[in-house]
Amino acid sequence: MTGSDHRRVMVVCPTEYGGQIEHAADLALAIAEQPGVERCLLLSRPGAAEYLGELKNPKVKVLETLPRRRKKGSKLQNLLRPARQVMDLVTEHLIIRRLSRAAGDGAQLVLETSKYPVVSLLRAGQKSEVVLFVHNAKPHFDPRQASLRDRVLLGLESYSMRTADRVVTQGTTQAETLREVVGDRLRAVSLPLSSRLSKSQDLASQDVASLSSATDLSKKALCIGELRSNKGIEIAIEAADTAQVPLVIAGKSDGAETEAKLAELAAASEYIVLEDRFLERSEFDRYLESAKLIVLPYVHFDAQSGILAKAMYVKASIFASDLPALRDQAGDYPDISFADHQDPAGFAAGLAEAFKKAQGPRQDDQPEDFSDWDSVAVAVLGGHRKQS
């Protein structure tokens, strides 16, 4: 790894809950363990510190400096919301610039999002370096049917990738997608399985049965995470109904239309339990650790899945759509089977067979090993800023 001693790093994640802030926190903790790193700040919104719990490294500090999200309000407020969001974006650029300047020349800025495309504004010191972490090389939606807002965001993402000093992504599938745009500034890594984040104590002593209407997850299959169109939840419901496999679906819908559609499908099946809500981090982990089978019925997916990584870490039994990115990420993991989501009968038969063979999570009491984060930290820290 190249670089000077007493390196100062700031990881920026504007999402204060969920998988993205968890990744950002684990990345910050991994960076802090690297030789020569003096401190690593994690910049996010109010609520991030409480969500993450204690980060057990004095060199890592959470700064809740970005403004709170704007919520929907009156008709007038909603009408003005796009303009206010642009103002917020400018404000956040300036906040990051101020903190970057305070860190001094040679500081490194790691962006967990592409929503800050004006790198020259973020880089307060001429020797500062900006690294962009791209989690999704392709959008989860069809770009041909994208809204104006989504098209603007795609434009910002493309500009961010072209102007960052280095771009890091996960998996060979995404690397192939980005290489033409990013060139030799691209670094590809695998999504780590381990996590240095401590488990939240508020739910640690509670039984899973008290957290869910699904009284015994050890006898059920589980779809978990944000419920959006590319996740194929409708396919899982149909397959579970056909195969007579009890299935719990837990996560928050991405909109009212999705929520209503899934509620209707779940109500029509005796095998489906739908919990359309946000799960706290500890609750999310307990669901994963308790289900007999984890189901990933994705329709299209080119990234690396945080849910797949967590499931592999607890040695869960997994059934997934036969997609190249998921196969690439799973590698030689032994307890996973795949089926073609475009073949309803075959997918249902595959689910039935996987559920029959599933043994559930079998996490061993083994020494903690976080070495899978080392390559990610090195990819982020390595190299120098390009000279213009």
Coordinates of C-alpha atoms in Angstrom, one line a residue:
M1 CA 0.0 0.0 0.0
T2 CA 1.3 3.4 -0.9
G3 CA 0.8 6.6 1.1
S4 CA 2.3 8.6 4.0
D5 CA 2.2 8.0 7.7
H6 CA -0.5 9.7 9.8
R7 CA -3.0 9.4 7.1
R8 CA -6.4 11.0 7.7
V9 CA -9.4 9.5 6.1
M10 CA -13.1 10.5 5.9
V11 CA -15.8 8.1 4.8
V12 CA -19.0 9.8 3.7
C13 CA -22.3 8.0 3.8
P14 CA -25.6 10.0 3.6
T15 CA -27.7 7.0 4.5
E16 CA -28.0 6.7 8.3
Y17 CA -29.5 3.3 8.5
G18 CA -29.4 -0.1 6.7
G19 CA -26.8 -1.9 4.7
Q20 CA -25.0 1.1 3.3
I21 CA -24.1 2.7 6.6
E22 CA -23.1 -0.7 8.0
H23 CA -20.7 -1.2 5.0
A24 CA -19.4 2.4 5.5
A25 CA -18.8 1.7 9.3
D26 CA -17.0 -1.6 8.6
L27 CA -14.9 0.0 6.0
A28 CA -14.0 2.9 8.4
L29 CA -13.0 0.3 11.0
A30 CA -10.9 -1.7 8.5
I31 CA -9.2 1.5 7.3
A32 CA -8.3 2.5 10.9
E33 CA -6.5 -0.9 11.3
Q34 CA -4.2 -0.2 8.3
P35 CA -0.6 1.0 9.0
G36 CA -0.1 4.7 9.0
V37 CA -3.8 5.7 9.4
E38 CA -4.1 8.3 12.2
R39 CA -7.8 8.6 12.2
C40 CA -10.9 7.8 10.2
L41 CA -14.1 9.9 10.4
L42 CA -17.5 8.5 9.3
L43 CA -19.7 11.4 8.1
S44 CA -23.5 10.8 8.0
R45 CA -26.8 12.1 9.2
P46 CA -28.4 12.3 12.7
G47 CA -29.3 8.8 13.9
A48 CA -26.3 7.0 12.4
A49 CA -24.4 6.7 15.7
E50 CA -27.4 5.2 17.5
Y51 CA -28.1 2.8 14.7
L52 CA -24.5 1.5 14.5
G53 CA -23.9 1.3 18.3
E54 CA -20.4 1.4 19.7
L55 CA -17.5 1.4 17.2
K56 CA -14.8 -0.3 19.2
N57 CA -11.8 1.7 17.8
P58 CA -10.8 5.1 19.2
K59 CA -9.5 6.1 15.8
V60 CA -13.0 6.0 14.3
K61 CA -15.5 8.7 15.0
V62 CA -19.0 9.2 13.7
L63 CA -19.9 12.7 12.8
E64 CA -23.7 13.4 12.3
T65 CA -23.0 16.6 10.4
L66 CA -25.1 16.1 7.3
P67 CA -28.7 17.6 7.6
R68 CA -31.7 15.4 8.4
R69 CA -33.7 14.0 5.5
R70 CA -36.6 16.1 4.3
K71 CA -39.9 14.4 4.9
K72 CA -43.0 14.8 2.9
G73 CA -45.2 17.6 4.2
S74 CA -47.9 19.9 2.9
K75 CA -48.7 20.2 -0.8
L76 CA -46.7 23.4 -1.1
Q77 CA -43.7 21.8 0.7
N78 CA -43.9 18.8 -1.6
L79 CA -44.0 21.1 -4.6
L80 CA -40.9 22.9 -3.5
R81 CA -39.2 19.7 -2.5
P82 CA -37.0 19.2 -5.6
A83 CA -35.6 22.8 -5.3
R84 CA -35.0 22.2 -1.6
Q85 CA -33.2 18.9 -2.3
V86 CA -30.9 20.8 -4.7
M87 CA -30.2 23.3 -2.0
D88 CA -29.5 20.5 0.4
L89 CA -27.1 18.9 -2.1
V90 CA -25.1 22.1 -2.3
T91 CA -25.1 22.5 1.5
E92 CA -23.8 18.9 1.9
H93 CA -21.0 19.6 -0.7
L94 CA -20.0 22.6 1.4
I95 CA -20.1 20.7 4.7
I96 CA -17.9 17.9 3.2
R97 CA -15.5 20.5 1.8
R98 CA -15.2 22.3 5.2
L99 CA -14.4 19.0 6.9
S100 CA -12.0 18.0 4.2
R101 CA -10.1 21.3 4.5
A102 CA -10.0 20.8 8.3
A103 CA -8.4 17.4 7.7
G104 CA -5.6 19.1 5.8
D105 CA -3.6 18.3 2.6
G106 CA -3.1 14.6 2.0
A107 CA -6.4 13.7 3.6
Q108 CA -8.5 11.1 1.8
L109 CA -12.2 11.3 1.0
V110 CA -14.1 8.1 0.5
L111 CA -17.6 8.4 -0.9
E112 CA -20.1 5.6 -0.3
T113 CA -22.4 7.3 -2.7
S114 CA -22.3 9.0 -6.1
K115 CA -24.6 11.9 -5.1
Y116 CA -21.6 14.3 -4.7
P117 CA -20.4 14.6 -8.3
V118 CA -18.5 18.0 -7.9
V119 CA -15.2 16.5 -6.8
S120 CA -13.3 19.8 -7.3
L121 CA -15.6 21.3 -4.7
L122 CA -15.2 18.5 -2.2
R123 CA -11.4 18.5 -2.6
A124 CA -10.3 21.4 -0.4
G125 CA -6.6 20.5 -0.6
Q126 CA -4.7 20.0 -3.9
K127 CA -3.2 16.9 -2.5
S128 CA -6.4 15.4 -1.3
E129 CA -7.7 12.3 -3.0
V130 CA -11.4 11.3 -3.6
V131 CA -12.3 7.7 -3.9
L132 CA -15.8 6.6 -5.0
F133 CA -17.3 3.3 -3.9
V134 CA -19.8 2.0 -6.5
H135 CA -22.2 -0.6 -5.0
N136 CA -24.4 -0.9 -8.0
A137 CA -22.8 -0.6 -11.4
K138 CA -26.2 -1.0 -13.0
P139 CA -29.5 0.5 -11.6
H140 CA -32.1 -1.8 -10.0
F141 CA -34.7 -0.3 -12.5
D142 CA -35.0 -0.3 -16.3
P143 CA -33.2 2.9 -17.4
R144 CA -35.6 3.1 -20.4
Q145 CA -38.5 3.6 -18.0
A146 CA -36.6 5.9 -15.6
S147 CA -38.3 8.9 -14.1
L148 CA -36.7 12.4 -14.6
R149 CA -35.3 12.2 -11.1
D150 CA -33.8 8.7 -11.7
R151 CA -32.2 10.0 -15.0
V152 CA -30.7 12.9 -13.2
L153 CA -29.3 10.6 -10.6
L154 CA -27.8 8.3 -13.3
G155 CA -26.2 11.3 -14.8
L156 CA -24.7 12.4 -11.5
E157 CA -23.4 8.9 -11.0
S158 CA -21.7 8.7 -14.4
Y159 CA -20.1 12.1 -13.8
S160 CA -18.9 11.1 -10.3
M161 CA -17.2 8.0 -11.8
R162 CA -15.4 10.0 -14.4
T163 CA -14.1 12.6 -12.0
A164 CA -13.1 10.5 -8.9
D165 CA -9.4 9.7 -8.5
R166 CA -10.2 6.1 -8.0
V167 CA -13.3 3.9 -8.2
V168 CA -13.8 0.7 -6.1
T169 CA -16.6 -1.8 -6.8
Q170 CA -17.5 -5.3 -5.8
G171 CA -17.3 -8.4 -7.9
T172 CA -16.0 -9.3 -11.4
T173 CA -19.5 -8.7 -13.0
Q174 CA -19.6 -5.1 -11.9
A175 CA -15.9 -4.6 -12.7
E176 CA -16.6 -5.6 -16.3
T177 CA -19.5 -3.2 -16.5
L178 CA -17.4 -0.2 -15.2
R179 CA -14.1 -0.8 -16.8
E180 CA -14.9 0.9 -20.0
V181 CA -15.9 4.1 -18.2
V182 CA -13.3 4.0 -15.3
G183 CA -10.3 2.4 -17.0
D184 CA -7.2 1.9 -14.9
R185 CA -8.7 3.9 -12.0
L186 CA -10.9 0.9 -11.2
R187 CA -10.3 -1.5 -8.3
A188 CA -12.5 -4.6 -7.9
V189 CA -12.9 -6.4 -4.5
S190 CA -15.2 -9.0 -3.0
L191 CA -17.9 -8.0 -0.5
P192 CA -16.6 -9.3 2.9
L193 CA -18.6 -11.7 5.0
S194 CA -17.4 -10.6 8.4
S195 CA -18.3 -7.5 10.4
R196 CA -16.7 -5.6 13.2
L197 CA -20.0 -4.0 14.2
S198 CA -21.2 -5.1 17.6
K199 CA -24.7 -6.4 17.9
S200 CA -27.3 -4.0 19.3
Q201 CA -28.1 -4.7 22.9
D202 CA -31.7 -3.5 22.8
L203 CA -32.9 -6.7 21.1
A204 CA -30.1 -9.1 22.0
S205 CA -31.9 -10.7 24.9
Q206 CA -35.2 -11.1 23.2
D207 CA -36.5 -14.2 21.5
V208 CA -37.1 -14.0 17.8
A209 CA -40.7 -15.3 18.4
S210 CA -41.5 -12.1 20.3
L211 CA -40.3 -10.0 17.4
S212 CA -42.4 -11.4 14.7
S213 CA -45.8 -12.9 13.9
A214 CA -43.7 -15.8 12.4
T215 CA -43.5 -17.7 15.6
D216 CA -40.8 -20.2 14.6
L217 CA -38.5 -19.1 11.8
S218 CA -36.5 -22.3 12.2
K219 CA -39.3 -24.0 10.3
K220 CA -39.8 -21.4 7.6
A221 CA -38.0 -20.0 4.5
L222 CA -37.2 -16.2 4.6
C223 CA -37.0 -13.4 2.1
I224 CA -35.5 -10.4 3.8
G225 CA -34.5 -6.8 2.9
E226 CA -36.0 -3.9 1.0
L227 CA -38.9 -5.0 -1.1
R228 CA -38.5 -3.6 -4.6
S229 CA -39.2 -4.7 -8.1
N230 CA -35.9 -6.4 -8.9
K231 CA -36.1 -8.6 -5.8
G232 CA -38.6 -10.9 -7.3
I233 CA -40.8 -11.2 -4.3
E234 CA -43.9 -12.0 -6.4
I235 CA -41.9 -15.0 -7.9
A236 CA -41.1 -16.2 -4.4
I237 CA -44.7 -16.0 -3.3
E238 CA -45.9 -18.0 -6.3
A239 CA -43.2 -20.6 -5.8
A240 CA -43.9 -21.0 -2.1
D241 CA -47.6 -21.3 -2.8
T242 CA -47.0 -24.0 -5.5
A243 CA -44.4 -25.9 -3.4
Q244 CA -46.3 -25.5 -0.1
V245 CA -43.3 -24.0 1.6
P246 CA -44.0 -21.6 4.5
L247 CA -42.3 -18.3 3.6
V248 CA -41.8 -15.2 5.7
I249 CA -41.2 -11.9 3.8
A250 CA -39.7 -9.2 6.0
G251 CA -38.6 -5.8 4.9
K252 CA -40.0 -2.4 3.8
S253 CA -41.6 -1.9 0.4
D254 CA -40.1 0.8 -1.8
G255 CA -43.5 2.4 -2.4
A256 CA -47.3 2.3 -1.9
E257 CA -47.9 0.3 -5.1
T258 CA -45.5 -2.5 -4.1
E259 CA -46.9 -2.5 -0.6
A260 CA -50.5 -3.0 -1.8
K261 CA -49.6 -5.6 -4.4
L262 CA -47.6 -7.8 -2.0
A263 CA -50.2 -7.5 0.7
E264 CA -52.9 -8.7 -1.7
L265 CA -50.7 -11.7 -2.8
A266 CA -49.8 -12.6 0.8
A267 CA -53.4 -12.5 1.9
A268 CA -54.4 -14.9 -0.8
S269 CA -51.9 -17.6 0.4
E270 CA -51.9 -19.7 3.5
Y271 CA -48.1 -20.2 3.2
I272 CA -47.0 -16.5 3.3
V273 CA -46.4 -14.2 6.2
L274 CA -45.7 -10.6 5.1
E275 CA -44.0 -8.2 7.5
D276 CA -43.8 -5.0 5.5
R277 CA -41.8 -2.8 7.8
F278 CA -38.2 -1.6 8.5
L279 CA -36.3 -4.1 10.6
E280 CA -33.7 -2.8 13.2
R281 CA -30.2 -4.1 12.7
S282 CA -30.2 -6.6 15.5
E283 CA -33.7 -7.8 14.5
F284 CA -32.5 -8.2 10.9
D285 CA -29.6 -10.3 12.0
R286 CA -31.7 -12.5 14.2
Y287 CA -34.1 -13.3 11.4
L288 CA -31.2 -14.3 9.2
E289 CA -29.7 -16.4 12.0
S290 CA -33.0 -18.3 12.7
A291 CA -34.6 -19.1 9.3
K292 CA -34.4 -22.6 7.9
L293 CA -33.7 -21.3 4.4
I294 CA -32.8 -17.9 3.0
V295 CA -34.4 -17.2 -0.4
L296 CA -33.0 -14.7 -2.9
P297 CA -35.5 -14.7 -5.9
Y298 CA -33.9 -11.8 -7.7
V299 CA -35.2 -11.0 -11.2
H300 CA -32.1 -9.0 -12.2
F301 CA -29.1 -8.2 -10.1
D302 CA -25.5 -7.3 -11.1
A303 CA -24.1 -6.2 -7.8
Q304 CA -23.0 -8.2 -4.8
S305 CA -25.7 -8.9 -2.2
G306 CA -25.3 -7.9 1.4
I307 CA -28.0 -10.4 2.4
L308 CA -26.1 -13.2 0.6
A309 CA -22.9 -12.2 2.4
K310 CA -24.6 -12.2 5.8
A311 CA -26.3 -15.6 5.1
M312 CA -23.0 -17.2 4.1
Y313 CA -21.3 -15.8 7.2
V314 CA -23.8 -17.5 9.5
K315 CA -23.6 -20.7 7.3
A316 CA -27.2 -20.5 6.3
S317 CA -28.9 -22.7 3.7
I318 CA -29.6 -20.6 0.7
F319 CA -31.8 -20.8 -2.4
A320 CA -31.3 -18.2 -5.1
S321 CA -32.1 -17.1 -8.7
D322 CA -29.5 -18.4 -11.2
L323 CA -27.9 -15.1 -11.9
P324 CA -24.2 -14.7 -12.8
A325 CA -23.5 -12.0 -10.1
L326 CA -24.9 -14.3 -7.4
R327 CA -23.0 -17.3 -8.6
D328 CA -19.8 -15.2 -8.7
Q329 CA -20.3 -14.0 -5.2
A330 CA -21.2 -17.4 -3.8
G331 CA -18.1 -18.9 -5.1
D332 CA -17.6 -22.4 -3.7
Y333 CA -20.0 -21.9 -0.8
P334 CA -21.4 -25.5 -0.3
D335 CA -25.0 -24.9 1.0
I336 CA -26.6 -22.9 -1.9
S337 CA -28.7 -24.0 -4.8
F338 CA -29.9 -22.1 -7.8
A339 CA -32.9 -22.2 -10.1
D340 CA -34.1 -20.2 -13.2
H341 CA -36.6 -17.5 -12.0
Q342 CA -38.0 -17.4 -15.5
D343 CA -39.2 -21.0 -15.2
P344 CA -42.0 -20.9 -12.5
A345 CA -42.4 -24.6 -12.2
G346 CA -38.7 -25.2 -12.1
F347 CA -38.2 -22.5 -9.5
A348 CA -41.0 -23.9 -7.3
A349 CA -39.5 -27.4 -7.6
G350 CA -36.1 -26.0 -6.7
L351 CA -37.5 -24.2 -3.7
A352 CA -39.2 -27.3 -2.5
E353 CA -36.0 -29.4 -2.8
A354 CA -33.9 -26.7 -1.1
F355 CA -36.3 -26.4 1.8
K356 CA -36.4 -30.2 2.2
K357 CA -32.6 -30.4 2.4
A358 CA -32.1 -27.1 4.4
Q359 CA -30.5 -27.4 7.8
G360 CA -30.7 -23.8 8.8
P361 CA -27.8 -21.6 10.0
R362 CA -25.0 -23.4 11.7
Q363 CA -22.7 -20.7 12.9
D364 CA -19.7 -22.1 14.8
D365 CA -18.1 -20.5 17.8
Q366 CA -14.9 -19.7 16.0
P367 CA -12.4 -16.9 16.5
E368 CA -13.3 -13.6 15.0
D369 CA -11.5 -13.0 11.7
F370 CA -11.9 -9.7 9.9
S371 CA -9.1 -10.3 7.4
D372 CA -11.5 -10.3 4.4
W373 CA -11.8 -6.5 4.9
D374 CA -8.0 -5.9 4.4
S375 CA -8.2 -6.1 0.6
V376 CA -11.1 -3.6 0.6
A377 CA -9.2 -1.2 2.8
V378 CA -6.0 -1.5 0.7
A379 CA -8.0 -0.9 -2.5
V380 CA -9.5 2.2 -1.1
L381 CA -6.2 3.6 0.4
G382 CA -3.8 2.5 -2.3
G383 CA -2.4 4.8 -5.0
H384 CA -2.0 8.5 -5.4
R385 CA -4.3 11.2 -6.9
K386 CA -3.9 11.6 -10.6
Q387 CA -2.0 14.7 -11.6
S388 CA -3.7 17.3 -13.8

